[in-house]
């Protein structure tokens, strides 16, 4: 598959993005910035409504799918198929008591959920939903706006959302919240590096950072196939970026109770919850836009149906691809256990980032050499494959196990040797079963009264 990707990459990299986008209309930025104010306002309103409804649906969808995976029914009471359960949960959160801890920094504590939520909505301003359509009598693209560096805009806005989580954990005045905020910031920053590197290959191949032009450049073949390593790295990174299982370490209830939002309740907790699920949809929409052709119809449909990529039909293809990624998120949560934190960070820094760097070098080399045409492509693909194999192999060289066997010693155990009072093991080893029963002195007659456990064991002294 990687070899096929190299061949396709080398064959198509000689064609400019404008040729690849010939069959898709309006592959330039000239169509943006021409809308009247009421069209912009309606677009922004529709995006807001769609994201809120999408969040309610994704929560219901996740609960239903996980329930089926665990042989349960899931929400099925409120509304048809339980579709109104998420709305009922939202109303319940709004009516709950709003508690602010005494030790919290009140101003930052209140602002942090807003900082986490607002960037999640802003990111969708540059996501293309479809081509140019008739919008209440005005011709406009199904996209709020676009810019030459739209993907960098998305990455920058997503980075701002991290501040909401960090400040929320810090301002709570709780150790659990502080540790959860720090862990979340380290996790997001680490996986944003791998995510950004995965997108470099897309920029090199599409010749643009505009989301609409990247969609147009995938007219012949989706980047998810010809840039398969980048696609895999991005999918892994987006799960870590959104703090979802098996990478939901900032909210690990086993050691951090609830993580950065432990002290939050009512609407402030609902905002954090809303931001998480909008970010889930955001990374899915970005993956759809950059790797799966965006709003373009799947292969073959446009050949039998001329109107598949015109009008409002592309909305169906776009959200269909997004829901595939949403299902992937739910599937992972219902299937995989939570990773250990050091393993999770090692995956990001020792595996994903080195592989991304090696892949970027490979893509850049193939593009330059293919344009010049001085080297046989077969030898080039073989050399790149060997380089990738060596890169992966070097990740596992030199790693030593930290587990060391402790040899038994006959010397007496010093409970305070390490500075902490650790009780010594019993002389005969660990005791199995119930502990030794207690005996009590009788009130008269000099006899003792033995507990029921001792009466059941007459051999005990």
PDB file of C-alpha atoms in Angstrom, residues 16-159:
ATOM      1  CA  UNK A  16      -0.349  21.532 -10.495  1.00  0.00           C
ATOM      2  CA  UNK A  17      -3.276  21.910  -8.134  1.00  0.00           C
ATOM      3  CA  UNK A  18      -5.272  23.846 -10.719  1.00  0.00           C
ATOM      4  CA  UNK A  19      -5.290  20.859 -13.075  1.00  0.00           C
ATOM      5  CA  UNK A  20      -6.364  18.495 -10.313  1.00  0.00           C
ATOM      6  CA  UNK A  21      -9.183  20.836  -9.406  1.00  0.00           C
ATOM      7  CA  UNK A  22     -10.478  21.260 -12.929  1.00  0.00           C
ATOM      8  CA  UNK A  23     -13.638  19.203 -12.425  1.00  0.00           C
ATOM      9  CA  UNK A  24     -14.645  20.912  -9.182  1.00  0.00           C
ATOM     10  CA  UNK A  25     -16.058  24.443  -9.517  1.00  0.00           C
ATOM     11  CA  UNK A  26     -14.588  27.560  -7.942  1.00  0.00           C
ATOM     12  CA  UNK A  27     -11.255  26.268  -6.705  1.00  0.00           C
ATOM     13  CA  UNK A  28      -9.959  29.754  -5.841  1.00  0.00           C
ATOM     14  CA  UNK A  29     -10.334  32.237  -2.992  1.00  0.00           C
ATOM     15  CA  UNK A  30     -11.931  34.935  -5.162  1.00  0.00           C
ATOM     16  CA  UNK A  31     -15.426  33.712  -4.283  1.00  0.00           C
ATOM     17  CA  UNK A  32     -14.984  34.599  -0.598  1.00  0.00           C
ATOM     18  CA  UNK A  33     -15.432  38.018   0.959  1.00  0.00           C
ATOM     19  CA  UNK A  34     -18.184  39.025  -1.477  1.00  0.00           C
ATOM     20  CA  UNK A  35     -21.226  38.144   0.665  1.00  0.00           C
ATOM     21  CA  UNK A  36     -23.556  40.780   2.183  1.00  0.00           C
ATOM     22  CA  UNK A  37     -23.750  40.999   5.973  1.00  0.00           C
ATOM     23  CA  UNK A  38     -27.053  39.126   6.260  1.00  0.00           C
ATOM     24  CA  UNK A  39     -25.636  36.107   4.395  1.00  0.00           C
ATOM     25  CA  UNK A  40     -22.619  36.027   6.713  1.00  0.00           C
ATOM     26  CA  UNK A  41     -24.874  36.287   9.764  1.00  0.00           C
ATOM     27  CA  UNK A  42     -27.126  33.458   8.556  1.00  0.00           C
ATOM     28  CA  UNK A  43     -24.123  31.244   7.782  1.00  0.00           C
ATOM     29  CA  UNK A  44     -22.690  31.823  11.259  1.00  0.00           C
ATOM     30  CA  UNK A  45     -26.085  31.109  12.838  1.00  0.00           C
ATOM     31  CA  UNK A  46     -26.523  27.893  10.851  1.00  0.00           C
ATOM     32  CA  UNK A  47     -23.036  26.696  11.819  1.00  0.00           C
ATOM     33  CA  UNK A  48     -23.811  27.349  15.499  1.00  0.00           C
ATOM     34  CA  UNK A  49     -27.148  25.499  15.320  1.00  0.00           C
ATOM     35  CA  UNK A  50     -25.618  22.589  13.401  1.00  0.00           C
ATOM     36  CA  UNK A  51     -22.818  22.187  15.944  1.00  0.00           C
ATOM     37  CA  UNK A  52     -25.197  22.231  18.925  1.00  0.00           C
ATOM     38  CA  UNK A  53     -27.518  19.691  17.290  1.00  0.00           C
ATOM     39  CA  UNK A  54     -24.525  17.615  16.202  1.00  0.00           C
ATOM     40  CA  UNK A  55     -23.286  17.554  19.804  1.00  0.00           C
ATOM     41  CA  UNK A  56     -26.653  16.357  21.105  1.00  0.00           C
ATOM     42  CA  UNK A  57     -26.744  13.665  18.430  1.00  0.00           C
ATOM     43  CA  UNK A  58     -23.148  12.527  19.020  1.00  0.00           C
ATOM     44  CA  UNK A  59     -23.775  12.090  22.752  1.00  0.00           C
ATOM     45  CA  UNK A  60     -26.856   9.974  22.010  1.00  0.00           C
ATOM     46  CA  UNK A  61     -25.012   8.080  19.282  1.00  0.00           C
ATOM     47  CA  UNK A  62     -22.085   7.293  21.573  1.00  0.00           C
ATOM     48  CA  UNK A  63     -24.327   6.004  24.355  1.00  0.00           C
ATOM     49  CA  UNK A  64     -26.325   3.837  21.953  1.00  0.00           C
ATOM     50  CA  UNK A  65     -23.292   2.344  20.197  1.00  0.00           C
ATOM     51  CA  UNK A  66     -21.406   1.605  23.433  1.00  0.00           C
ATOM     52  CA  UNK A  67     -24.583   0.089  24.871  1.00  0.00           C
ATOM     53  CA  UNK A  68     -24.871  -2.254  21.893  1.00  0.00           C
ATOM     54  CA  UNK A  69     -21.212  -3.212  22.232  1.00  0.00           C
ATOM     55  CA  UNK A  70     -21.860  -4.075  25.900  1.00  0.00           C
ATOM     56  CA  UNK A  71     -25.162  -5.887  25.199  1.00  0.00           C
ATOM     57  CA  UNK A  72     -27.263  -3.139  26.740  1.00  0.00           C
ATOM     58  CA  UNK A  73     -30.129  -1.068  25.348  1.00  0.00           C
ATOM     59  CA  UNK A  74     -28.946   2.488  25.948  1.00  0.00           C
ATOM     60  CA  UNK A  75     -31.188   5.580  26.070  1.00  0.00           C
ATOM     61  CA  UNK A  76     -34.588   4.706  24.632  1.00  0.00           C
ATOM     62  CA  UNK A  77     -37.206   6.537  26.727  1.00  0.00           C
ATOM     63  CA  UNK A  78     -37.117  10.266  25.962  1.00  0.00           C
ATOM     64  CA  UNK A  79     -38.251  10.849  22.413  1.00  0.00           C
ATOM     65  CA  UNK A  80     -38.115   8.419  19.478  1.00  0.00           C
ATOM     66  CA  UNK A  81     -35.236   5.988  19.994  1.00  0.00           C
ATOM     67  CA  UNK A  82     -34.203   8.087  23.008  1.00  0.00           C
ATOM     68  CA  UNK A  83     -33.036  10.987  20.800  1.00  0.00           C
ATOM     69  CA  UNK A  84     -34.151  13.588  23.351  1.00  0.00           C
ATOM     70  CA  UNK A  85     -32.079  12.082  26.175  1.00  0.00           C
ATOM     71  CA  UNK A  86     -29.156  14.425  25.476  1.00  0.00           C
ATOM     72  CA  UNK A  87     -31.491  17.424  25.552  1.00  0.00           C
ATOM     73  CA  UNK A  88     -32.900  16.253  28.899  1.00  0.00           C
ATOM     74  CA  UNK A  89     -29.355  15.908  30.270  1.00  0.00           C
ATOM     75  CA  UNK A  90     -28.559  19.443  29.113  1.00  0.00           C
ATOM     76  CA  UNK A  91     -31.630  20.855  30.855  1.00  0.00           C
ATOM     77  CA  UNK A  92     -30.669  18.944  34.007  1.00  0.00           C
ATOM     78  CA  UNK A  93     -27.166  20.456  33.948  1.00  0.00           C
ATOM     79  CA  UNK A  94     -28.622  23.944  33.493  1.00  0.00           C
ATOM     80  CA  UNK A  95     -30.873  23.512  36.550  1.00  0.00           C
ATOM     81  CA  UNK A  96     -28.215  22.068  38.843  1.00  0.00           C
ATOM     82  CA  UNK A  97     -26.733  24.157  41.634  1.00  0.00           C
ATOM     83  CA  UNK A  98     -23.779  26.269  40.538  1.00  0.00           C
ATOM     84  CA  UNK A  99     -20.946  25.779  43.057  1.00  0.00           C
ATOM     85  CA  UNK A 100     -17.712  27.783  43.193  1.00  0.00           C
ATOM     86  CA  UNK A 101     -15.031  26.479  45.590  1.00  0.00           C
ATOM     87  CA  UNK A 102     -13.767  28.889  48.234  1.00  0.00           C
ATOM     88  CA  UNK A 103     -10.142  28.346  47.180  1.00  0.00           C
ATOM     89  CA  UNK A 104     -10.874  29.071  43.509  1.00  0.00           C
ATOM     90  CA  UNK A 105      -9.837  32.176  41.590  1.00  0.00           C
ATOM     91  CA  UNK A 106     -13.405  33.221  40.824  1.00  0.00           C
ATOM     92  CA  UNK A 107     -12.781  35.314  37.693  1.00  0.00           C
ATOM     93  CA  UNK A 108     -10.525  32.775  35.969  1.00  0.00           C
ATOM     94  CA  UNK A 109     -12.758  29.936  37.190  1.00  0.00           C
ATOM     95  CA  UNK A 110     -15.726  31.474  35.367  1.00  0.00           C
ATOM     96  CA  UNK A 111     -13.858  32.478  32.198  1.00  0.00           C
ATOM     97  CA  UNK A 112     -12.019  29.150  31.636  1.00  0.00           C
ATOM     98  CA  UNK A 113     -15.041  27.189  30.241  1.00  0.00           C
ATOM     99  CA  UNK A 114     -15.762  30.045  27.819  1.00  0.00           C
ATOM    100  CA  UNK A 115     -12.138  30.071  26.609  1.00  0.00           C
ATOM    101  CA  UNK A 116     -12.389  26.323  25.959  1.00  0.00           C
ATOM    102  CA  UNK A 117     -15.731  26.512  24.138  1.00  0.00           C
ATOM    103  CA  UNK A 118     -15.509  29.599  21.904  1.00  0.00           C
ATOM    104  CA  UNK A 119     -12.470  28.419  19.850  1.00  0.00           C
ATOM    105  CA  UNK A 120     -14.289  25.138  19.188  1.00  0.00           C
ATOM    106  CA  UNK A 121     -17.002  27.095  17.328  1.00  0.00           C
ATOM    107  CA  UNK A 122     -14.616  29.510  15.568  1.00  0.00           C
ATOM    108  CA  UNK A 123     -12.668  26.663  13.972  1.00  0.00           C
ATOM    109  CA  UNK A 124     -15.646  25.778  11.765  1.00  0.00           C
ATOM    110  CA  UNK A 125     -15.489  29.174  10.015  1.00  0.00           C
ATOM    111  CA  UNK A 126     -13.012  27.782   7.446  1.00  0.00           C
ATOM    112  CA  UNK A 127     -14.475  24.274   7.034  1.00  0.00           C
ATOM    113  CA  UNK A 128     -15.983  23.821   3.526  1.00  0.00           C
ATOM    114  CA  UNK A 129     -19.408  22.137   3.580  1.00  0.00           C
ATOM    115  CA  UNK A 130     -20.046  22.233  -0.162  1.00  0.00           C
ATOM    116  CA  UNK A 131     -19.667  24.147  -3.451  1.00  0.00           C
ATOM    117  CA  UNK A 132     -21.273  27.428  -4.444  1.00  0.00           C
ATOM    118  CA  UNK A 133     -25.067  27.257  -4.057  1.00  0.00           C
ATOM    119  CA  UNK A 134     -28.156  29.447  -4.250  1.00  0.00           C
ATOM    120  CA  UNK A 135     -28.528  30.693  -0.659  1.00  0.00           C
ATOM    121  CA  UNK A 136     -31.834  32.567  -0.333  1.00  0.00           C
ATOM    122  CA  UNK A 137     -31.393  34.033  -3.795  1.00  0.00           C
ATOM    123  CA  UNK A 138     -27.690  34.831  -3.401  1.00  0.00           C
ATOM    124  CA  UNK A 139     -24.876  32.753  -4.900  1.00  0.00           C
ATOM    125  CA  UNK A 140     -22.377  31.865  -2.193  1.00  0.00           C
ATOM    126  CA  UNK A 141     -20.142  28.926  -1.266  1.00  0.00           C
ATOM    127  CA  UNK A 142     -21.192  26.609   1.575  1.00  0.00           C
ATOM    128  CA  UNK A 143     -18.343  27.931   3.705  1.00  0.00           C
ATOM    129  CA  UNK A 144     -18.256  30.928   6.003  1.00  0.00           C
ATOM    130  CA  UNK A 145     -14.822  32.108   4.861  1.00  0.00           C
ATOM    131  CA  UNK A 146     -11.448  30.929   3.634  1.00  0.00           C
ATOM    132  CA  UNK A 147      -7.904  32.240   3.596  1.00  0.00           C
ATOM    133  CA  UNK A 148      -4.518  31.231   2.140  1.00  0.00           C
ATOM    134  CA  UNK A 149      -3.438  29.855   5.546  1.00  0.00           C
ATOM    135  CA  UNK A 150      -6.769  28.397   6.680  1.00  0.00           C
ATOM    136  CA  UNK A 151      -5.285  25.165   8.073  1.00  0.00           C
ATOM    137  CA  UNK A 152      -2.754  27.130  10.136  1.00  0.00           C
ATOM    138  CA  UNK A 153      -5.683  29.212  11.402  1.00  0.00           C
ATOM    139  CA  UNK A 154      -7.396  26.015  12.546  1.00  0.00           C
ATOM    140  CA  UNK A 155      -4.271  24.825  14.378  1.00  0.00           C
ATOM    141  CA  UNK A 156      -3.809  28.222  16.057  1.00  0.00           C
ATOM    142  CA  UNK A 157      -7.421  28.424  17.251  1.00  0.00           C
ATOM    143  CA  UNK A 158      -7.273  24.856  18.545  1.00  0.00           C
ATOM    144  CA  UNK A 159      -4.190  25.805  20.573  1.00  0.00           C
TER     145      UNK A 159
END
